[in-house]
Short mmCIF file of C-alpha atoms in Angstrom, two decimals:
data_model
loop_
_atom_site.label_atom_id
_atom_site.label_comp_id
_atom_site.label_asym_id
_atom_site.label_seq_id
_atom_site.Cartn_x
_atom_site.Cartn_y
_atom_site.Cartn_z
CA MET K 1 0.07 -0.20 0.22
CA ILE K 2 0.98 3.44 -0.81
CA THR K 3 1.36 5.02 2.69
CA SER K 4 0.47 8.37 3.45
CA LEU K 5 -2.10 8.83 0.62
CA PRO K 6 -5.95 8.88 0.49
CA LEU K 7 -6.56 4.89 0.13
CA ASN K 8 -8.81 2.83 1.74
CA THR K 9 -8.01 -1.08 1.53
CA VAL K 10 -9.95 -3.43 0.16
CA SER K 11 -11.25 -6.95 1.34
CA CYS K 12 -13.36 -8.71 -1.90
CA TRP K 13 -10.03 -10.42 -2.68
CA LEU K 14 -10.60 -12.80 0.29
CA PRO K 15 -11.78 -15.13 0.86
CA ALA K 16 -11.52 -16.62 -2.39
CA ASN K 17 -14.22 -16.55 -4.64
CA VAL K 18 -13.58 -19.73 -6.07
CA THR K 19 -16.12 -22.44 -7.28
CA VAL K 20 -13.96 -25.02 -8.51
CA ARG K 21 -10.99 -26.43 -6.55
CA ASP K 22 -8.32 -27.63 -8.67
CA LYS K 23 -4.99 -27.40 -7.80
CA SER K 24 -3.95 -26.71 -11.38
CA CYS K 25 -5.38 -23.76 -11.45
CA ALA K 26 -3.84 -20.15 -10.31
CA TRP K 27 -7.02 -17.86 -9.35
CA PHE K 28 -6.83 -13.99 -10.02
CA ASN K 29 -7.96 -13.29 -6.82
CA GLU K 30 -4.98 -15.72 -5.30
CA HIS K 31 -2.45 -13.31 -7.21
CA ILE K 32 -2.87 -10.09 -5.87
CA VAL K 33 -0.72 -8.30 -3.22
CA LEU K 34 -2.26 -5.99 -1.46
CA GLY K 35 0.85 -4.55 0.34
CA PRO K 36 4.36 -2.41 -0.34
CA VAL K 37 5.21 -2.55 -3.89
CA ASP K 38 8.07 -4.18 -5.13
CA ASP K 39 10.46 -4.09 -8.29
CA HIS K 40 8.63 -7.45 -9.71
CA ILE K 41 5.23 -5.97 -9.49
CA SER K 42 4.45 -4.49 -13.35
CA VAL K 43 0.24 -3.94 -12.98
CA ALA K 44 -1.32 -1.50 -10.32
CA LEU K 45 -5.19 -1.65 -10.13
CA LEU K 46 -6.90 0.89 -8.59
CA GLY K 47 -10.60 1.77 -7.23
CA VAL K 48 -12.51 5.09 -7.66
CA PRO K 49 -15.91 4.44 -6.23
CA PHE K 50 -17.45 8.12 -6.94
CA ASP K 51 -20.69 8.67 -8.51
CA TYR K 52 -21.55 12.29 -7.49
CA ALA K 53 -21.54 13.77 -11.58
CA VAL K 54 -24.21 11.09 -12.14
CA ASN K 55 -27.20 13.14 -13.32
CA PHE K 56 -29.12 10.01 -14.12
CA ARG K 57 -29.03 6.47 -11.96
CA PRO K 58 -26.73 6.99 -9.68
CA GLY K 59 -24.52 3.80 -8.03
CA SER K 60 -21.23 3.44 -10.17
CA ARG K 61 -19.51 4.06 -6.89
CA PHE K 62 -20.24 0.29 -6.08
CA GLY K 63 -18.47 -0.64 -9.53
CA PRO K 64 -15.04 -1.24 -7.85
CA ASN K 65 -15.62 -3.82 -6.01
CA SER K 66 -17.98 -5.51 -8.42
CA ILE K 67 -15.33 -5.87 -11.01
CA ARG K 68 -12.90 -7.30 -8.36
CA GLU K 69 -15.31 -10.00 -7.49
CA SER K 70 -16.15 -10.64 -11.24
CA LEU K 71 -12.33 -10.74 -11.54
CA ALA K 72 -12.03 -13.07 -8.49
CA SER K 73 -13.84 -15.97 -10.14
CA GLN K 74 -11.66 -15.86 -13.32
CA THR K 75 -8.38 -17.87 -13.33
CA LEU K 76 -4.86 -16.60 -14.71
CA TYR K 77 -4.97 -18.44 -17.87
CA VAL K 78 -6.97 -16.49 -20.49
CA THR K 79 -8.50 -19.41 -22.23
CA ASP K 80 -10.05 -17.20 -25.33
CA ARG K 81 -6.30 -16.04 -26.15
CA ARG K 82 -4.82 -18.98 -24.89
CA GLN K 83 -2.43 -16.58 -22.50
CA ASP K 84 -1.12 -17.36 -19.33
CA LEU K 85 -0.99 -14.24 -16.84
CA SER K 86 0.32 -15.69 -14.16
CA GLY K 87 3.71 -14.39 -14.99
CA ILE K 88 1.99 -10.52 -14.55
CA SER K 89 2.43 -9.86 -10.86
CA ILE K 90 -0.40 -7.18 -9.98
CA VAL K 91 -0.85 -5.00 -7.01
CA ASP K 92 -4.05 -3.70 -5.97
CA PHE K 93 -3.92 -0.35 -3.85
CA GLY K 94 -7.64 -0.70 -2.56
CA ASN K 95 -10.12 2.76 -3.24
CA VAL K 96 -9.33 6.41 -3.45
CA ASP K 97 -10.69 7.97 -0.52
CA ILE K 98 -13.71 9.67 -1.87
CA SER K 99 -15.15 12.83 -0.18
CA HIS K 100 -18.59 14.23 0.24
CA ASP K 101 -16.80 17.59 -1.05
CA LEU K 102 -16.44 17.27 -5.01
CA LYS K 103 -13.17 19.15 -5.27
CA THR K 104 -11.44 17.23 -2.25
CA SER K 105 -12.36 13.80 -3.88
CA TYR K 106 -11.34 15.03 -7.60
CA TYR K 107 -7.72 16.46 -5.73
CA ASN K 108 -7.46 12.57 -3.90
CA ILE K 109 -7.77 10.90 -7.12
CA GLN K 110 -5.32 13.07 -8.89
CA THR K 111 -2.86 13.04 -5.60
CA VAL K 112 -3.01 9.32 -5.69
CA ILE K 113 -2.43 8.51 -9.27
CA LYS K 114 0.65 10.63 -9.67
CA ASN K 115 2.65 8.42 -6.84
CA ILE K 116 1.91 5.56 -8.68
CA ARG K 117 5.30 4.14 -10.01
CA PRO K 118 5.62 5.32 -13.33
CA ASP K 119 6.78 2.21 -14.90
CA LEU K 120 3.62 0.22 -13.56
CA LEU K 121 0.57 -0.62 -16.50
CA THR K 122 -2.32 1.27 -14.11
CA ILE K 123 -6.03 -0.17 -14.84
CA ILE K 124 -8.40 2.09 -12.65
CA MET K 125 -11.92 0.89 -12.05
CA GLY K 126 -14.70 3.44 -11.37
CA GLY K 127 -16.93 5.44 -10.82
CA ASP K 128 -18.43 7.63 -13.42
CA HIS K 129 -16.31 9.19 -16.35
CA SER K 130 -15.84 12.52 -14.31
CA ILE K 131 -13.01 10.61 -12.83
CA THR K 132 -11.12 10.24 -16.27
CA ARG K 133 -10.40 14.19 -15.85
CA SER K 134 -8.55 13.68 -12.41
CA LEU K 135 -7.04 10.08 -13.51
CA ILE K 136 -5.68 11.92 -16.65
CA SER K 137 -4.07 15.06 -14.97
CA GLY K 138 -2.31 13.06 -11.85
CA PHE K 139 -0.85 11.49 -14.73
CA ILE K 140 -0.13 14.63 -16.30
CA SER K 141 1.80 15.76 -13.27
CA ARG K 142 3.12 12.55 -12.57
CA GLU K 143 5.08 12.62 -16.10
CA PRO K 144 4.89 15.69 -17.82
CA ARG K 145 4.64 14.79 -21.56
CA ARG K 146 2.51 14.29 -24.40
CA ILE K 147 -0.12 11.46 -24.32
CA GLY K 148 -2.86 10.01 -26.76
CA LEU K 149 -6.30 9.51 -25.75
CA ILE K 150 -8.08 6.40 -27.11
CA SER K 151 -12.12 6.55 -25.62
CA PHE K 152 -14.54 3.90 -25.91
CA ASP K 153 -18.19 5.66 -25.55
CA ALA K 154 -21.47 6.01 -26.67
CA HIS K 155 -21.32 9.98 -25.78
CA PHE K 156 -18.84 12.50 -27.05
CA ASP K 157 -18.74 13.64 -23.26
CA SER K 158 -17.76 17.18 -24.64
CA ARG K 159 -20.46 19.75 -23.52
CA VAL K 160 -19.92 22.94 -21.97
CA PRO K 161 -20.03 22.91 -18.43
CA ILE K 162 -22.71 24.67 -16.22
CA PRO K 163 -21.43 26.23 -13.03
CA GLY K 164 -22.75 24.42 -9.84
CA LYS K 165 -24.28 21.37 -12.25
CA GLU K 166 -20.99 18.56 -12.45
CA HIS K 167 -21.71 16.00 -14.19
CA SER K 168 -19.88 13.40 -16.13
CA GLY K 169 -20.40 14.63 -19.66
CA HIS K 170 -18.08 17.18 -19.81
CA TRP K 171 -14.66 15.50 -19.12
CA LEU K 172 -12.95 15.68 -22.33
CA LEU K 173 -13.89 18.92 -22.90
CA GLN K 174 -12.32 19.90 -19.76
CA ILE K 175 -9.32 17.95 -19.87
CA GLN K 176 -7.79 19.35 -22.98
CA GLN K 177 -8.40 22.96 -22.06
CA ASP K 178 -6.57 21.85 -18.75
CA HIS K 179 -3.47 20.18 -20.41
CA PRO K 180 -3.42 22.25 -24.08
CA THR K 181 -0.07 21.24 -24.64
CA TYR K 182 0.21 17.75 -23.19
CA LEU K 183 -3.24 16.22 -24.71
CA PHE K 184 -3.86 17.37 -28.18
CA SER K 185 -7.25 16.78 -30.30
CA GLU K 186 -5.37 15.38 -33.49
CA ASN K 187 -4.42 12.38 -30.58
CA ILE K 188 -7.81 11.95 -29.37
CA SER K 189 -9.81 8.87 -31.09
CA ILE K 190 -13.35 8.32 -29.83
CA ILE K 191 -14.54 4.65 -30.48
CA GLY K 192 -18.35 3.57 -30.13
CA LEU K 193 -20.25 6.88 -30.65
CA SER K 194 -24.22 6.03 -30.82
CA ALA K 195 -25.68 8.23 -28.02
CA GLY K 196 -29.11 10.06 -29.23
CA SER K 197 -28.58 13.36 -27.49
CA TYR K 198 -26.42 15.82 -29.71
CA SER K 199 -26.51 17.98 -32.52
CA PRO K 200 -24.10 17.82 -35.25
CA ALA K 201 -22.04 20.60 -33.77
CA TYR K 202 -20.27 17.94 -31.51
CA GLN K 203 -19.43 15.90 -34.28
CA GLN K 204 -18.27 19.02 -36.23
CA ALA K 205 -16.40 20.52 -33.46
CA ILE K 206 -14.69 17.29 -33.28
CA ASP K 207 -13.65 17.11 -36.76
CA ASP K 208 -12.40 20.52 -37.07
CA SER K 209 -9.77 19.98 -34.32
CA GLY K 210 -8.49 17.19 -35.85
CA GLY K 211 -9.78 14.44 -33.80
CA LEU K 212 -11.17 10.81 -34.91
CA THR K 213 -14.14 9.41 -34.17
CA PHE K 214 -16.03 6.18 -35.10
CA THR K 215 -19.92 5.41 -35.22
CA VAL K 216 -21.21 1.71 -33.59
CA SER K 217 -22.18 1.88 -37.53
CA GLU K 218 -18.90 2.34 -38.77
CA CYS K 219 -17.51 -0.49 -36.39
CA ARG K 220 -19.40 -2.48 -37.86
CA LYS K 221 -18.73 -1.68 -41.74
CA LEU K 222 -15.18 -1.80 -41.18
CA GLY K 223 -14.24 -4.07 -38.40
CA VAL K 224 -11.94 -4.39 -35.18
CA GLU K 225 -8.54 -4.73 -36.70
CA GLU K 226 -9.36 -1.93 -39.28
CA ILE K 227 -10.46 0.67 -36.25
CA MET K 228 -7.74 0.06 -33.99
CA MET K 229 -5.42 0.32 -36.49
CA ARG K 230 -6.50 3.74 -37.28
CA CYS K 231 -7.19 4.48 -33.48
CA ILE K 232 -3.67 3.66 -32.27
CA GLU K 233 -1.65 5.22 -35.35
CA HIS K 234 -4.06 8.46 -34.61
CA SER K 235 -3.28 8.49 -31.18
CA SER K 236 -0.25 7.42 -30.42
CA ALA K 237 0.99 10.26 -33.33
CA ASN K 238 2.74 7.07 -35.43
CA ASN K 239 3.90 5.04 -32.23
CA ASP K 240 5.53 8.37 -30.53
CA LEU K 241 3.29 8.67 -27.41
CA GLU K 242 1.89 6.44 -25.26
CA LEU K 243 -1.96 5.86 -24.90
CA TYR K 244 -4.34 6.61 -22.02
CA VAL K 245 -7.40 4.43 -22.46
CA THR K 246 -11.12 4.80 -21.21
CA VAL K 247 -13.57 2.28 -21.58
CA ASP K 248 -17.70 3.85 -20.67
CA ILE K 249 -18.92 0.78 -20.40
CA ASP K 250 -22.63 2.25 -21.85
CA VAL K 251 -20.51 1.34 -25.22
CA ILE K 252 -21.55 -1.84 -24.55
CA ASN K 253 -25.10 -2.79 -26.00
CA GLN K 254 -27.59 -2.54 -23.22
CA ALA K 255 -28.81 -5.93 -23.40
CA TYR K 256 -25.22 -7.11 -22.42
CA ALA K 257 -24.59 -4.39 -20.32
CA PRO K 258 -27.59 -3.35 -18.08
CA GLY K 259 -25.58 -2.03 -15.39
CA THR K 260 -24.93 1.53 -16.52
CA SER K 261 -26.48 5.00 -15.88
CA VAL K 262 -27.40 5.41 -19.36
CA PRO K 263 -28.27 1.86 -21.07
CA ASN K 264 -27.25 1.95 -24.51
CA PRO K 265 -29.30 0.30 -27.29
CA LEU K 266 -27.00 0.94 -30.26
CA GLY K 267 -24.15 0.00 -28.40
CA LEU K 268 -21.26 -2.56 -29.43
CA TYR K 269 -21.30 -6.28 -28.77
CA PRO K 270 -18.54 -7.05 -25.93
CA ASP K 271 -16.49 -9.25 -28.16
CA PHE K 272 -15.21 -6.22 -29.94
CA LEU K 273 -14.52 -4.28 -27.41
CA TYR K 274 -12.27 -7.30 -25.77
CA ASP K 275 -11.00 -7.60 -29.31
CA ALA K 276 -9.86 -4.00 -29.06
CA LEU K 277 -8.63 -3.92 -25.95
CA TYR K 278 -6.17 -7.13 -26.86
CA ILE K 279 -4.50 -5.35 -30.08
CA LEU K 280 -4.24 -2.41 -27.52
CA GLY K 281 -2.14 -4.61 -25.20
CA LYS K 282 -0.09 -5.89 -27.54
CA SER K 283 0.62 -2.97 -29.40
CA GLY K 284 2.81 -1.87 -26.78
CA ARG K 285 1.63 1.67 -26.33
CA LEU K 286 -1.02 1.14 -23.47
CA LYS K 287 -0.31 3.03 -20.28
CA VAL K 288 -3.26 3.59 -18.64
CA LEU K 289 -7.00 2.28 -18.81
CA ASP K 290 -9.94 3.00 -17.20
CA VAL K 291 -13.50 1.07 -16.91
CA VAL K 292 -16.12 3.44 -15.89
CA GLU K 293 -20.09 3.69 -15.32
CA VAL K 294 -20.48 0.22 -14.03
CA ASN K 295 -24.07 0.31 -11.68
CA PRO K 296 -23.92 -2.90 -9.75
CA LEU K 297 -27.64 -1.14 -8.56
CA THR K 298 -29.29 -1.41 -12.14
CA ASP K 299 -27.25 -4.49 -12.90
CA LEU K 300 -28.76 -8.36 -14.14
CA ASN K 301 -27.58 -11.17 -12.10
CA GLY K 302 -23.56 -8.95 -12.48
CA ILE K 303 -23.45 -9.27 -15.93
CA THR K 304 -21.90 -5.70 -16.62
CA SER K 305 -19.05 -6.21 -14.35
CA SER K 306 -18.14 -9.32 -16.05
CA ILE K 307 -18.26 -7.22 -19.31
CA ALA K 308 -15.90 -5.30 -17.14
CA ALA K 309 -13.82 -7.58 -15.60
CA GLN K 310 -13.36 -9.83 -18.75
CA ALA K 311 -12.40 -6.42 -20.59
CA ILE K 312 -9.41 -6.05 -18.25
CA LEU K 313 -8.30 -9.52 -18.81
CA GLN K 314 -8.28 -9.15 -22.38
CA ALA K 315 -5.96 -5.90 -22.26
CA LEU K 316 -3.81 -8.14 -19.87
CA ALA K 317 -3.82 -11.00 -22.35
CA GLY K 318 -2.60 -8.46 -25.14
CA VAL K 319 0.26 -6.83 -22.77
CA ASN K 320 1.31 -10.60 -22.01
CA THR K 321 1.29 -11.53 -25.84
CA PHE K 322 3.83 -7.92 -26.36
CA ILE K 323 5.79 -8.78 -23.85
CA SER K 324 6.10 -12.33 -25.02
CA GLN K 325 6.64 -11.79 -28.54
CA ARG K 326 9.80 -9.63 -26.98
CA LYS K 327 11.53 -12.43 -25.83
#
């Protein structure tokens, strides 16, 4: 645990959430380190149980532990990719301490992220999507250099903020205003746009600024490999920049992800997201991944949390493939 920082420990990894007793299996929850970070650790997990910026169906503050519980039921062998993750060491720093004051909570999020060791692949479980602004700010404070951004989201999240009405729909606009030197519009990609709550002006604005976007129908037409090739090239500036990847679970069709603030009848199917995150992990450019807007209170039998957990495993399988290919 990082000492003297606003963090709370979590206990959902223990006792083991295992229904199959098989000595040949290494379970995810039994692989987690809940203590000081040493040199062999390569991945950091962090929970951000914050949903004060949700203006419809709150509950994503319960997302981090729900995703952990889903991860705890999985082994370290990602069968779908034939990848054994047992060589990847993972530390869970727990959950950021959330205050009833918005500014204090955002400050705590930023403080924790900027104190995580820079060489660790960091995976954050939210929480509503407004936390991404503080997470990116913490990352840039820790390592002041340009980054690329790939966002899987049904929404543009670029509305003009209204004072006194904080919500999760304007973080992308704000983060560009916060860090114009480190996050350029021409290094931003959005995948899975489909929400029916915008005007053409939002699309025009990101087009004019040099951003890259793909709607759900375009994802179906072009396919995941073509989409990811374009987005990685665009956001990493031809592989010069490391990538911050954010996944709003409402990018997934509501038939598979009902547990979110704004369920999406036009969303992507989960396999597109899994393949995309595997490709991102395998690219060697992935630096930070957040998965947000999972709301267990509106979920059905935990299926949305399971999709979020599988998304994390698919990204790790991609990272493991990248490491194996370098040897």
